[in-house]
PDB file of C-alpha atoms and ligand atoms in Angstrom:
ATOM      1  CA  UNK A  25      82.675 106.365  79.721  1.00 96.00           C
ATOM      2  CA  UNK A  26      86.162 107.121  78.378  1.00 98.00           C
ATOM      3  CA  UNK A  27      89.364 106.766  80.356  1.00 98.00           C
ATOM      4  CA  UNK A  28      92.959 107.678  79.519  1.00 98.00           C
ATOM      5  CA  UNK A  29      95.598 105.279  80.847  1.00 98.00           C
ATOM      6  CA  UNK A  30      99.058 106.853  80.934  1.00 98.00           C
ATOM      7  CA  UNK A  31     102.261 104.919  81.494  1.00 98.00           C
ATOM      8  CA  UNK A  32     105.380 107.022  81.995  1.00 98.00           C
ATOM      9  CA  UNK A  33     109.068 106.456  81.320  1.00 98.00           C
ATOM     10  CA  UNK A  34     110.679 103.009  81.412  1.00 97.00           C
ATOM     11  CA  UNK A  35     107.361 101.222  81.902  1.00 98.00           C
ATOM     12  CA  UNK A  36     107.676  99.845  78.352  1.00 98.00           C
ATOM     13  CA  UNK A  37     110.390  97.603  79.858  1.00 96.00           C
ATOM     14  CA  UNK A  38     108.115  95.968  82.433  1.00 97.00           C
ATOM     15  CA  UNK A  39     108.801  92.250  82.685  1.00 94.00           C
ATOM     16  CA  UNK A  40     112.493  92.814  81.924  1.00 94.00           C
ATOM     17  CA  UNK A  41     113.171  95.767  84.192  1.00 91.00           C
ATOM     18  CA  UNK A  42     114.025  94.876  87.818  1.00 93.00           C
ATOM     19  CA  UNK A  43     111.344  92.156  88.000  1.00 93.00           C
ATOM     20  CA  UNK A  44     112.015  91.732  91.739  1.00 93.00           C
ATOM     21  CA  UNK A  45     110.727  95.314  92.169  1.00 92.00           C
ATOM     22  CA  UNK A  46     108.142  95.685  89.398  1.00 95.00           C
ATOM     23  CA  UNK A  47     107.010  92.092  88.781  1.00 93.00           C
ATOM     24  CA  UNK A  48     107.309  89.805  85.779  1.00 95.00           C
ATOM     25  CA  UNK A  49     104.195  90.997  83.973  1.00 97.00           C
ATOM     26  CA  UNK A  50     104.806  92.995  80.811  1.00 97.00           C
ATOM     27  CA  UNK A  51     103.069  96.237  79.929  1.00 98.00           C
ATOM     28  CA  UNK A  52     100.940  94.284  77.433  1.00 98.00           C
ATOM     29  CA  UNK A  53      99.878  91.891  80.210  1.00 98.00           C
ATOM     30  CA  UNK A  54      98.778  94.825  82.362  1.00 98.00           C
ATOM     31  CA  UNK A  55      97.029  96.551  79.467  1.00 98.00           C
ATOM     32  CA  UNK A  56      95.140  93.322  78.705  1.00 98.00           C
ATOM     33  CA  UNK A  57      93.944  93.161  82.313  1.00 98.00           C
ATOM     34  CA  UNK A  58      92.782  96.777  82.086  1.00 98.00           C
ATOM     35  CA  UNK A  59      90.975  96.086  78.795  1.00 98.00           C
ATOM     36  CA  UNK A  60      89.175  93.139  80.424  1.00 98.00           C
ATOM     37  CA  UNK A  61      87.921  95.372  83.270  1.00 98.00           C
ATOM     38  CA  UNK A  62      86.950  98.055  80.758  1.00 98.00           C
ATOM     39  CA  UNK A  63      84.931  95.574  78.664  1.00 98.00           C
ATOM     40  CA  UNK A  64      83.042  94.325  81.727  1.00 97.00           C
ATOM     41  CA  UNK A  65      82.129  97.903  82.612  1.00 97.00           C
ATOM     42  CA  UNK A  66      81.397  99.215  79.133  1.00 96.00           C
ATOM     43  CA  UNK A  67      84.327 101.636  79.315  1.00 98.00           C
ATOM     44  CA  UNK A  68      86.518 102.841  76.430  1.00 98.00           C
ATOM     45  CA  UNK A  69      90.247 103.012  77.169  1.00 98.00           C
ATOM     46  CA  UNK A  70      92.927 104.951  75.381  1.00 98.00           C
ATOM     47  CA  UNK A  71      96.312 103.678  76.530  1.00 98.00           C
ATOM     48  CA  UNK A  72      99.498 105.706  76.012  1.00 98.00           C
ATOM     49  CA  UNK A  73     103.057 104.904  77.113  1.00 98.00           C
ATOM     50  CA  UNK A  74     105.797 107.449  76.620  1.00 98.00           C
ATOM     51  CA  UNK A  75     109.339 108.029  77.782  1.00 98.00           C
ATOM     52  CA  UNK A  76     108.934 111.749  77.075  1.00 98.00           C
ATOM     53  CA  UNK A  77     107.415 114.247  79.473  1.00 98.00           C
ATOM     54  CA  UNK A  78     105.978 116.423  76.694  1.00 98.00           C
ATOM     55  CA  UNK A  79     104.200 113.458  75.084  1.00 98.00           C
ATOM     56  CA  UNK A  80     102.513 112.640  78.392  1.00 98.00           C
ATOM     57  CA  UNK A  81     101.470 116.289  78.749  1.00 98.00           C
ATOM     58  CA  UNK A  82     100.109 116.337  75.182  1.00 98.00           C
ATOM     59  CA  UNK A  83      98.100 113.176  75.886  1.00 98.00           C
ATOM     60  CA  UNK A  84      96.620 114.826  78.989  1.00 98.00           C
ATOM     61  CA  UNK A  85      95.699 117.965  77.031  1.00 98.00           C
ATOM     62  CA  UNK A  86      94.021 115.897  74.312  1.00 97.00           C
ATOM     63  CA  UNK A  87      92.092 113.993  76.972  1.00 97.00           C
ATOM     64  CA  UNK A  88      90.351 117.240  77.947  1.00 96.00           C
ATOM     65  CA  UNK A  89      87.935 116.827  75.078  1.00 95.00           C
ATOM     66  CA  UNK A  90      87.093 113.130  75.285  1.00 96.00           C
ATOM     67  CA  UNK A  91      88.111 111.538  78.615  1.00 98.00           C
ATOM     68  CA  UNK A  92      86.088 111.406  81.798  1.00 97.00           C
ATOM     69  CA  UNK A  93      89.066 110.416  83.940  1.00 98.00           C
ATOM     70  CA  UNK A  94      92.733 109.463  83.949  1.00 98.00           C
ATOM     71  CA  UNK A  95      94.762 106.626  85.481  1.00 98.00           C
ATOM     72  CA  UNK A  96      98.480 107.404  85.504  1.00 98.00           C
ATOM     73  CA  UNK A  97     101.710 105.714  86.490  1.00 98.00           C
ATOM     74  CA  UNK A  98     104.051 108.656  85.968  1.00 98.00           C
ATOM     75  CA  UNK A  99     107.219 106.608  86.693  1.00 98.00           C
ATOM     76  CA  UNK A 100     110.082 108.775  87.933  1.00 98.00           C
ATOM     77  CA  UNK A 101     108.267 111.962  86.804  1.00 98.00           C
ATOM     78  CA  UNK A 102     106.142 111.419  89.915  1.00 98.00           C
ATOM     79  CA  UNK A 103     108.922 112.770  92.023  1.00 98.00           C
ATOM     80  CA  UNK A 104     109.826 115.980  90.203  1.00 98.00           C
ATOM     81  CA  UNK A 105     107.621 116.896  87.234  1.00 98.00           C
ATOM     82  CA  UNK A 106     105.836 120.128  88.051  1.00 98.00           C
ATOM     83  CA  UNK A 107     104.896 120.304  84.367  1.00 98.00           C
ATOM     84  CA  UNK A 108     102.949 117.027  84.609  1.00 98.00           C
ATOM     85  CA  UNK A 109     101.345 118.191  87.835  1.00 98.00           C
ATOM     86  CA  UNK A 110     100.216 121.428  86.162  1.00 98.00           C
ATOM     87  CA  UNK A 111      98.817 119.478  83.197  1.00 98.00           C
ATOM     88  CA  UNK A 112      96.768 117.236  85.494  1.00 98.00           C
ATOM     89  CA  UNK A 113      95.466 120.274  87.371  1.00 98.00           C
ATOM     90  CA  UNK A 114      94.707 122.087  84.097  1.00 98.00           C
ATOM     91  CA  UNK A 115      92.470 119.436  82.556  1.00 97.00           C
ATOM     92  CA  UNK A 116      90.200 119.153  85.619  1.00 96.00           C
ATOM     93  CA  UNK A 117      89.491 115.424  85.283  1.00 97.00           C
ATOM     94  CA  UNK A 118      89.597 112.953  88.161  1.00 97.00           C
ATOM     95  CA  UNK A 119      93.055 111.387  88.088  1.00 98.00           C
ATOM     96  CA  UNK A 120      94.350 108.368  89.999  1.00 98.00           C
ATOM     97  CA  UNK A 121      98.087 107.872  90.530  1.00 98.00           C
ATOM     98  CA  UNK A 122      99.344 104.303  90.681  1.00 98.00           C
ATOM     99  CA  UNK A 123     102.709 102.683  91.381  1.00 98.00           C
ATOM    100  CA  UNK A 124     103.622  99.033  91.111  1.00 98.00           C
ATOM    101  CA  UNK A 125     106.216  99.218  93.884  1.00 97.00           C
ATOM    102  CA  UNK A 126     105.770 100.535  97.406  1.00 98.00           C
ATOM    103  CA  UNK A 127     107.647 103.777  96.816  1.00 98.00           C
ATOM    104  CA  UNK A 128     107.675 104.493 100.570  1.00 97.00           C
ATOM    105  CA  UNK A 129     109.853 101.436 101.231  1.00 97.00           C
ATOM    106  CA  UNK A 130     112.413 102.558  98.683  1.00 97.00           C
ATOM    107  CA  UNK A 131     114.945 105.403  98.221  1.00 96.00           C
ATOM    108  CA  UNK A 132     114.028 108.667  99.886  1.00 96.00           C
ATOM    109  CA  UNK A 133     113.612 110.541  96.587  1.00 96.00           C
ATOM    110  CA  UNK A 134     110.703 108.203  95.765  1.00 98.00           C
ATOM    111  CA  UNK A 135     108.793 109.054  98.942  1.00 98.00           C
ATOM    112  CA  UNK A 136     107.555 112.344  97.562  1.00 98.00           C
ATOM    113  CA  UNK A 137     104.992 112.713  94.789  1.00 98.00           C
ATOM    114  CA  UNK A 138     104.572 116.191  93.339  1.00 98.00           C
ATOM    115  CA  UNK A 139     101.408 114.922  91.598  1.00 98.00           C
ATOM    116  CA  UNK A 140      99.545 113.443  94.557  1.00 97.00           C
ATOM    117  CA  UNK A 141      97.957 116.741  95.569  1.00 97.00           C
ATOM    118  CA  UNK A 142      96.220 117.106  92.198  1.00 98.00           C
ATOM    119  CA  UNK A 143      95.050 113.467  92.078  1.00 97.00           C
ATOM    120  CA  UNK A 144      91.970 111.916  93.660  1.00 96.00           C
ATOM    121  CA  UNK A 145      94.205 109.342  95.339  1.00 96.00           C
ATOM    122  CA  UNK A 146      97.244 107.132  95.090  1.00 97.00           C
ATOM    123  CA  UNK A 147      97.591 103.345  95.009  1.00 98.00           C
ATOM    124  CA  UNK A 148     101.094 102.033  95.662  1.00 98.00           C
ATOM    125  CA  UNK A 149     102.797  98.719  96.253  1.00 98.00           C
ATOM    126  CA  UNK A 150     100.277  96.200  94.898  1.00 98.00           C
ATOM    127  CA  UNK A 151     102.259  95.298  91.770  1.00 97.00           C
ATOM    128  CA  UNK A 152     100.000  94.955  88.694  1.00 98.00           C
ATOM    129  CA  UNK A 153      97.041  95.043  91.078  1.00 98.00           C
ATOM    130  CA  UNK A 154      97.725  98.748  91.681  1.00 98.00           C
ATOM    131  CA  UNK A 155      96.488  99.300  88.121  1.00 98.00           C
ATOM    132  CA  UNK A 156      93.411  97.077  88.378  1.00 98.00           C
ATOM    133  CA  UNK A 157      92.468  98.531  91.763  1.00 98.00           C
ATOM    134  CA  UNK A 158      93.020 102.027  90.393  1.00 98.00           C
ATOM    135  CA  UNK A 159      90.871 101.458  87.311  1.00 98.00           C
ATOM    136  CA  UNK A 160      88.057  99.868  89.314  1.00 97.00           C
ATOM    137  CA  UNK A 161      88.165 102.783  91.764  1.00 96.00           C
ATOM    138  CA  UNK A 162      88.135 105.364  88.994  1.00 97.00           C
ATOM    139  CA  UNK A 163      85.177 103.713  87.256  1.00 97.00           C
ATOM    140  CA  UNK A 164      83.339 103.716  90.592  1.00 95.00           C
ATOM    141  CA  UNK A 165      84.012 107.398  91.130  1.00 95.00           C
ATOM    142  CA  UNK A 166      83.025 108.327  87.577  1.00 96.00           C
ATOM    143  CA  UNK A 167      79.821 106.281  87.671  1.00 94.00           C
ATOM    144  CA  UNK A 168      78.575 108.533  90.422  1.00 81.00           C
ATOM    145  CA  UNK A 169      79.460 111.810  88.769  1.00 64.00           C
ATOM    146  CA  UNK A 170      77.901 113.936  86.062  1.00 53.00           C
ATOM    147  CA  UNK A 171      79.255 113.522  82.517  1.00 50.00           C
ATOM    148  CA  UNK A 172      81.756 116.237  81.510  1.00 43.00           C
ATOM    149  CA  UNK A 173      80.305 119.250  79.695  1.00 43.00           C
TER     150      UNK A 173
HETATM  151  C1  LIG B 230     107.144 103.484  89.732  1.00 85.34           C
HETATM  152  C2  LIG B 230     107.957 104.042  90.899  1.00 85.34           C
HETATM  153  C3  LIG B 230     108.882 105.154  90.445  1.00 85.34           C
HETATM  154  O1  LIG B 230     109.649 105.639  91.537  1.00 85.34           O
HETATM  155  C4  LIG B 230     109.833 104.643  89.375  1.00 85.34           C
HETATM  156  O2  LIG B 230     110.642 105.696  88.907  1.00 85.34           O
HETATM  157  C5  LIG B 230     109.117 103.965  88.265  1.00 85.34           C
HETATM  158  C6  LIG B 230     108.030 103.053  88.581  1.00 85.34           C
HETATM  159  C7  LIG B 230     106.287 102.256  90.150  1.00 85.34           C
HETATM  160  O3  LIG B 230     105.366 101.931  89.413  1.00 85.34           O
HETATM  161  O4  LIG B 230     106.568 101.633  91.169  1.00 85.34           O
HETATM  162  O5  LIG B 230     109.495 104.090  87.102  1.00 85.34           O
HETATM  163  O6  LIG B 230     106.243 104.492  89.284  1.00 85.34           O
END
């Protein structure tokens, strides 16, 4: 089973960036946790972080041919990127949206996700655990489904 992990803009600064909101773990720490879960479940991960919308879209398009599912923290693109939403819809792979912070407790512009409707589900507010819960959930969903054609 192959899974694409996508980290959007500013997530490369995790650990340094507003640790009271996003936690003190770095992106490498989170990726290591995801790799550990992947190893236990015999899953291959491809992990991409980008600060550029087009790079995230390209990674989604490429995933069409090799990935069974996608776990994404789209960062601020969550709230306004119709292009990312269309890319997720276009590739027709189960996608889980995760956020470290509880976006619903924060500024109003963060309450809306334009991607949620094309994702299987959303996990918000569990810090780094949003990622581990999301990956475990995605693996569970994919284990029950047919392989992509
Ligand atoms: C975030 C929430 C977004 O609103 C914000 O722009 C981020 C991080 C989160 O993981 O909590 O960059 O996606």
